[in-house]
mmCIF file of C-alpha atoms and ligand atoms in Angstrom:
data_model
loop_
_atom_site.group_PDB
_atom_site.id
_atom_site.type_symbol
_atom_site.label_atom_id
_atom_site.label_comp_id
_atom_site.label_asym_id
_atom_site.label_seq_id
_atom_site.Cartn_x
_atom_site.Cartn_y
_atom_site.Cartn_z
ATOM 1 C CA MET I 136 -0.012 -0.155 0.037
ATOM 2 C CA ASP I 137 1.259 3.387 -0.913
ATOM 3 C CA MET I 138 1.452 5.728 2.090
ATOM 4 C CA ASN I 139 2.526 9.258 2.552
ATOM 5 C CA GLY I 140 4.551 10.220 5.463
ATOM 6 C CA GLU I 141 1.841 11.558 7.695
ATOM 7 C CA ASP I 142 -0.014 8.306 7.449
ATOM 8 C CA ALA I 143 3.221 6.366 8.144
ATOM 9 C CA ARG I 144 3.741 8.442 11.348
ATOM 10 C CA THR I 145 0.338 7.999 12.474
ATOM 11 C CA GLU I 146 0.761 4.197 12.026
ATOM 12 C CA ARG I 147 3.873 4.133 13.992
ATOM 13 C CA TRP I 148 2.157 5.860 17.007
ATOM 14 C CA GLU I 149 -0.673 3.406 16.775
ATOM 15 C CA GLU I 150 1.697 0.355 16.664
ATOM 16 C CA LEU I 151 3.100 1.675 20.072
ATOM 17 C CA GLY I 152 -0.337 1.984 21.475
ATOM 18 C CA TRP I 153 -0.662 5.691 21.166
ATOM 19 C CA GLU I 154 -3.601 7.799 19.815
ATOM 20 C CA ARG I 155 -2.130 10.548 17.691
ATOM 21 C CA LEU I 156 -4.024 13.814 18.309
ATOM 22 C CA GLY I 157 -2.110 16.317 15.982
ATOM 23 C CA GLU I 158 1.338 16.958 14.666
ATOM 24 C CA GLY I 159 3.635 15.957 17.323
ATOM 25 C CA VAL I 160 0.859 15.339 19.855
ATOM 26 C CA GLY I 161 -0.649 12.309 21.109
ATOM 27 C CA ARG I 162 -1.937 10.196 24.183
ATOM 28 C CA ARG I 163 -1.705 6.700 25.398
ATOM 29 C CA ARG I 164 -4.168 4.945 27.588
ATOM 30 C CA LEU I 165 -1.938 3.133 29.994
ATOM 31 C CA PRO I 166 -2.668 -0.483 30.864
ATOM 32 C CA GLY I 167 -4.045 -1.489 34.344
ATOM 33 C CA TRP I 168 -5.788 1.722 35.379
ATOM 34 C CA ASP I 169 -6.344 3.385 32.057
ATOM 35 C CA ALA I 170 -4.758 6.633 32.988
ATOM 36 C CA THR I 171 -3.802 8.763 30.195
ATOM 37 C CA ALA I 172 -0.270 9.870 29.412
ATOM 38 C CA GLY I 173 -0.048 12.886 27.039
ATOM 39 C CA LEU I 174 3.004 13.556 24.819
ATOM 40 C CA VAL I 175 3.890 16.956 23.073
ATOM 41 C CA ILE I 176 6.783 17.180 20.870
ATOM 42 C CA GLY I 177 8.472 20.653 20.109
ATOM 43 C CA ARG I 178 11.537 21.370 18.378
ATOM 44 C CA ASP I 179 13.600 21.894 21.427
ATOM 45 C CA ALA I 180 11.737 20.189 24.131
ATOM 46 C CA VAL I 181 9.556 17.137 24.709
ATOM 47 C CA LEU I 182 6.776 17.290 27.268
ATOM 48 C CA LEU I 183 5.149 14.310 29.079
ATOM 49 C CA TYR I 184 1.780 14.867 30.730
ATOM 50 C CA ASP I 185 1.499 12.162 33.577
ATOM 51 C CA THR I 186 4.176 9.297 34.161
ATOM 52 C CA GLY I 187 2.073 6.289 34.802
ATOM 53 C CA ALA I 188 1.396 4.151 37.943
ATOM 54 C CA THR I 189 4.783 2.415 38.328
ATOM 55 C CA LEU I 190 8.358 2.923 37.391
ATOM 56 C CA ALA I 191 7.839 0.142 34.799
ATOM 57 C CA GLN I 192 5.126 2.138 33.279
ATOM 58 C CA GLY I 193 7.427 5.114 33.393
ATOM 59 C CA ALA I 194 10.266 3.094 31.792
ATOM 60 C CA GLU I 195 7.955 1.938 28.995
ATOM 61 C CA LEU I 196 6.731 5.557 28.315
ATOM 62 C CA HIS I 197 10.465 6.667 28.236
ATOM 63 C CA ALA I 198 11.352 4.047 25.719
ATOM 64 C CA GLN I 199 8.438 4.781 23.535
ATOM 65 C CA VAL I 200 9.044 8.476 23.634
ATOM 66 C CA ALA I 201 12.472 7.685 22.352
ATOM 67 C CA GLU I 202 11.005 5.761 19.594
ATOM 68 C CA LEU I 203 8.421 8.304 18.550
ATOM 69 C CA THR I 204 10.950 11.201 18.697
ATOM 70 C CA GLY I 205 14.098 9.642 17.038
ATOM 71 C CA GLY I 206 15.971 9.150 20.214
ATOM 72 C CA ARG I 207 15.148 12.236 22.146
ATOM 73 C CA ARG I 208 14.444 12.504 25.913
ATOM 74 C CA VAL I 209 11.519 13.911 27.854
ATOM 75 C CA THR I 210 12.717 17.290 29.075
ATOM 76 C CA HIS I 211 9.517 18.446 30.787
ATOM 77 C CA VAL I 212 7.176 16.410 32.838
ATOM 78 C CA ALA I 213 3.714 18.036 33.913
ATOM 79 C CA LEU I 214 1.674 16.186 36.529
ATOM 80 C CA SER I 215 -2.088 16.424 36.222
ATOM 81 C CA HIS I 216 -2.774 15.701 40.063
ATOM 82 C CA PRO I 217 -1.223 13.723 42.872
ATOM 83 C CA HIS I 218 -2.932 10.344 42.415
ATOM 84 C CA PHE I 219 -0.740 7.237 42.087
ATOM 85 C CA ASP I 220 -1.562 6.267 38.567
ATOM 86 C CA HIS I 221 -0.540 9.592 37.284
ATOM 87 C CA VAL I 222 2.691 10.316 39.133
ATOM 88 C CA LEU I 223 4.441 7.170 40.244
ATOM 89 C CA GLY I 224 6.562 6.762 37.199
ATOM 90 C CA THR I 225 8.138 10.395 37.251
ATOM 91 C CA ALA I 226 11.562 9.221 38.696
ATOM 92 C CA VAL I 227 12.422 7.454 35.442
ATOM 93 C CA PHE I 228 12.703 10.900 33.691
ATOM 94 C CA ALA I 229 15.925 12.008 35.330
ATOM 95 C CA GLY I 230 16.945 15.618 34.534
ATOM 96 C CA ALA I 231 13.393 16.601 33.149
ATOM 97 C CA GLU I 232 11.880 19.730 34.600
ATOM 98 C CA VAL I 233 8.771 18.673 36.658
ATOM 99 C CA PHE I 234 5.746 20.995 36.900
ATOM 100 C CA GLY I 235 2.671 20.590 39.070
ATOM 101 C CA ALA I 236 -0.264 22.707 40.575
ATOM 102 C CA VAL I 237 1.028 24.939 43.359
ATOM 103 C CA GLY I 238 1.107 22.653 46.693
ATOM 104 C CA MET I 239 2.112 19.487 44.897
ATOM 105 C CA ASP I 240 5.713 20.309 46.006
ATOM 106 C CA THR I 241 4.944 19.804 49.540
ATOM 107 C CA LEU I 242 2.021 17.312 49.200
ATOM 108 C CA LEU I 243 3.967 14.658 47.434
ATOM 109 C CA PRO I 244 6.719 14.072 49.817
ATOM 110 C CA ARG I 245 4.269 14.378 52.642
ATOM 111 C CA ASP I 246 1.761 11.819 51.395
ATOM 112 C CA ARG I 247 4.260 9.370 49.970
ATOM 113 C CA GLU I 248 3.104 6.789 52.274
ATOM 114 C CA GLU I 249 -0.486 7.420 51.383
ATOM 115 C CA LEU I 250 0.158 6.999 47.604
ATOM 116 C CA ARG I 251 1.861 3.920 48.192
ATOM 117 C CA THR I 252 -0.927 2.308 50.137
ATOM 118 C CA ASP I 253 -3.500 3.727 47.778
ATOM 119 C CA ALA I 254 -1.505 2.183 44.793
ATOM 120 C CA VAL I 255 -1.505 -1.262 46.531
ATOM 121 C CA ARG I 256 -5.175 -1.072 47.312
ATOM 122 C CA GLN I 257 -5.915 -0.363 43.540
ATOM 123 C CA GLY I 258 -3.835 -3.537 42.793
ATOM 124 C CA VAL I 259 -0.443 -2.345 42.166
ATOM 125 C CA ASP I 260 2.252 -4.814 43.188
ATOM 126 C CA GLU I 261 3.517 -4.247 46.668
ATOM 127 C CA ARG I 262 7.112 -4.107 45.725
ATOM 128 C CA ALA I 263 6.465 -1.931 42.741
ATOM 129 C CA ALA I 264 4.495 0.457 44.717
ATOM 130 C CA ALA I 265 7.115 0.715 47.354
ATOM 131 C CA GLU I 266 9.990 1.336 44.977
ATOM 132 C CA ALA I 267 8.165 4.055 43.234
ATOM 133 C CA ALA I 268 7.143 5.828 46.328
ATOM 134 C CA GLU I 269 10.588 5.773 47.622
ATOM 135 C CA VAL I 270 11.976 7.718 44.704
ATOM 136 C CA LEU I 271 8.716 9.779 44.211
ATOM 137 C CA VAL I 272 9.586 13.031 42.455
ATOM 138 C CA ALA I 273 7.868 16.327 43.532
ATOM 139 C CA PRO I 274 7.478 19.156 41.153
ATOM 140 C CA ARG I 275 10.184 21.782 41.277
ATOM 141 C CA HIS I 276 8.052 24.253 39.248
ATOM 142 C CA THR I 277 4.753 25.080 40.780
ATOM 143 C CA VAL I 278 1.965 26.571 38.779
ATOM 144 C CA SER I 279 -0.721 28.887 40.207
ATOM 145 C CA GLY I 280 -2.790 30.436 37.386
ATOM 146 C CA GLU I 281 -1.191 29.746 33.993
ATOM 147 C CA TRP I 282 2.272 29.013 32.747
ATOM 148 C CA THR I 283 3.332 29.110 29.106
ATOM 149 C CA LEU I 284 5.950 26.665 28.026
ATOM 150 C CA ASP I 285 7.961 27.229 24.924
ATOM 151 C CA LEU I 286 8.828 23.886 23.420
ATOM 152 C CA GLY I 287 10.588 25.302 20.387
ATOM 153 C CA GLY I 288 8.284 26.170 17.470
ATOM 154 C CA ARG I 289 5.153 25.499 19.803
ATOM 155 C CA GLN I 290 3.868 26.990 22.865
ATOM 156 C CA VAL I 291 1.830 25.147 25.449
ATOM 157 C CA LEU I 292 -0.127 26.401 28.464
ATOM 158 C CA LEU I 293 -0.235 24.717 31.954
ATOM 159 C CA ALA I 294 -3.350 25.791 33.742
ATOM 160 C CA ASN I 295 -4.099 25.334 37.287
ATOM 161 C CA VAL I 296 -7.978 25.109 36.857
ATOM 162 C CA GLY I 297 -8.688 23.314 40.090
ATOM 163 C CA PRO I 298 -9.355 22.379 42.686
ATOM 164 C CA GLY I 299 -11.980 19.782 41.769
ATOM 165 C CA HIS I 300 -11.137 16.212 41.266
ATOM 166 C CA SER I 301 -8.216 16.869 43.617
ATOM 167 C CA GLY I 302 -6.900 19.716 45.584
ATOM 168 C CA HIS I 303 -4.141 20.190 42.729
ATOM 169 C CA ASP I 304 -5.681 19.723 39.248
ATOM 170 C CA LEU I 305 -3.442 21.044 36.330
ATOM 171 C CA ALA I 306 -4.546 21.036 32.757
ATOM 172 C CA LEU I 307 -2.550 21.157 29.723
ATOM 173 C CA LEU I 308 -3.601 23.087 26.481
ATOM 174 C CA VAL I 309 -1.915 22.408 23.256
ATOM 175 C CA PRO I 310 -2.659 24.583 20.049
ATOM 176 C CA ALA I 311 -3.030 22.502 17.096
ATOM 177 C CA GLU I 312 -5.337 22.128 14.089
ATOM 178 C CA ARG I 313 -7.988 21.691 16.733
ATOM 179 C CA GLU I 314 -6.851 22.731 20.275
ATOM 180 C CA ILE I 315 -6.072 19.898 22.468
ATOM 181 C CA VAL I 316 -7.017 19.983 26.185
ATOM 182 C CA PHE I 317 -5.414 17.308 28.473
ATOM 183 C CA CYS I 318 -7.853 17.471 31.452
ATOM 184 C CA GLY I 319 -6.466 15.007 33.928
ATOM 185 C CA ASP I 320 -9.130 13.520 36.140
ATOM 186 C CA LEU I 321 -11.339 16.487 36.115
ATOM 187 C CA VAL I 322 -13.009 14.753 33.098
ATOM 188 C CA GLU I 323 -13.576 11.026 32.843
ATOM 189 C CA GLU I 324 -15.180 9.285 30.052
ATOM 190 C CA SER I 325 -14.884 5.522 31.079
ATOM 191 C CA GLY I 326 -16.831 5.824 34.022
ATOM 192 C CA GLU I 327 -18.337 8.472 36.436
ATOM 193 C CA PRO I 328 -15.776 10.917 37.662
ATOM 194 C CA GLN I 329 -14.085 9.439 40.770
ATOM 195 C CA ALA I 330 -14.343 11.720 43.847
ATOM 196 C CA GLY I 331 -12.084 10.441 46.582
ATOM 197 C CA PRO I 332 -11.329 11.927 49.851
ATOM 198 C CA ASP I 333 -9.134 14.767 48.355
ATOM 199 C CA ALA I 334 -11.814 15.814 45.955
ATOM 200 C CA ILE I 335 -13.372 19.285 46.393
ATOM 201 C CA PRO I 336 -16.729 18.521 44.833
ATOM 202 C CA ALA I 337 -18.237 21.975 45.630
ATOM 203 C CA ARG I 338 -15.612 23.634 43.348
ATOM 204 C CA TRP I 339 -15.366 20.965 40.644
ATOM 205 C CA PRO I 340 -17.929 22.728 38.271
ATOM 206 C CA ASP I 341 -16.110 25.852 38.330
ATOM 207 C CA ALA I 342 -12.952 23.966 37.492
ATOM 208 C CA LEU I 343 -14.806 22.624 34.324
ATOM 209 C CA ASP I 344 -16.012 26.169 33.576
ATOM 210 C CA ARG I 345 -12.527 27.409 33.469
ATOM 211 C CA LEU I 346 -11.449 24.475 31.417
ATOM 212 C CA LEU I 347 -14.188 25.162 28.929
ATOM 213 C CA ALA I 348 -13.390 28.752 28.773
ATOM 214 C CA LEU I 349 -9.798 28.002 28.031
ATOM 215 C CA GLY I 350 -10.537 25.305 25.382
ATOM 216 C CA GLY I 351 -13.608 26.617 23.721
ATOM 217 C CA ASP I 352 -16.242 24.760 21.917
ATOM 218 C CA ASP I 353 -14.205 23.376 19.216
ATOM 219 C CA ALA I 354 -11.369 21.808 21.129
ATOM 220 C CA VAL I 355 -10.608 18.152 21.662
ATOM 221 C CA TYR I 356 -10.746 17.154 25.331
ATOM 222 C CA VAL I 357 -8.752 14.335 26.696
ATOM 223 C CA PRO I 358 -9.995 12.852 29.836
ATOM 224 C CA GLY I 359 -7.673 11.466 32.652
ATOM 225 C CA HIS I 360 -9.424 8.026 31.934
ATOM 226 C CA GLY I 361 -11.425 7.126 28.768
ATOM 227 C CA ALA I 362 -11.921 8.241 25.173
ATOM 228 C CA VAL I 363 -11.422 11.681 23.876
ATOM 229 C CA VAL I 364 -14.629 13.763 24.093
ATOM 230 C CA ASP I 365 -15.738 17.362 22.985
ATOM 231 C CA ALA I 366 -17.030 20.469 24.679
ATOM 232 C CA THR I 367 -20.551 19.194 24.751
ATOM 233 C CA PHE I 368 -19.525 16.130 26.864
ATOM 234 C CA VAL I 369 -17.475 18.182 29.330
ATOM 235 C CA ARG I 370 -20.424 20.580 29.669
ATOM 236 C CA ARG I 371 -22.859 17.696 30.440
ATOM 237 C CA GLN I 372 -20.341 16.286 32.972
ATOM 238 C CA ARG I 373 -20.104 19.646 34.415
ATOM 239 C CA HIS I 374 -23.891 19.654 35.058
ATOM 240 C CA GLU I 375 -24.119 16.153 36.285
ATOM 241 C CA LEU I 376 -21.439 16.933 38.785
ATOM 242 C CA ALA I 377 -23.134 19.901 40.079
ATOM 243 C CA ARG I 378 -26.306 17.876 40.437
ATOM 244 C CA ARG I 379 -24.462 14.982 42.082
ATOM 245 C CA PHE I 380 -22.900 17.204 44.730
ATOM 246 C CA SER I 381 -25.841 19.771 44.950
ATOM 247 C CA VAL I 382 -23.660 22.606 43.631
ATOM 248 C CA ALA I 383 -25.286 25.650 41.943
HETATM 249 ZN ZN1 ZN C 433 -7.201 10.895 40.011
#
């Protein structure tokens, strides 16, 4: 079959289990807990959004990013929120600049043991959870409000739109043919949004309003768990959450 370069590239992403969302932008639904990892490739920098539930998942992401970028390394990591399935692989990306919502820098070291026990409770192997918790990386760069990152030839926006699903929700906006919004667990498609002990339900609808204001009606919204959705889906989820938690 004759194939142009664009198709060939898309096929390579798919072979590795990635969904290609735009030029140099994609996401993978990680096995086990179906957490999303997002990837944005710039001329000078490579950004990974979330790092998986274990060091093994992080290592697999590391290897796949090298394949998709012709041997480049992840230079920037952004963490969507402090739950085990999104942050425990970070230590693999030595030398990367790590970003998180303000407060993540103190929360992660403090709640290391809680993350470990939560991971084990959710089915992570005990030793794998202990290893990952021991080398857990806290963000050095904390985002309150918005932070523009220049990856070389493309700028992305980190936006602290929470709290909501957790006390520290950080979204990633990527300009592309259609704007791409990585939502973290503020949006879930594969099931009802999970509200754990650190959720702030009363403020969750507001967080989704901010997300929608940033992304707009035409953006592609990438949930923390599940298939890519549109603004209509996010708006509906916002109303369902407001009803569920009796928020105006
Ligand atoms: Zn979560």
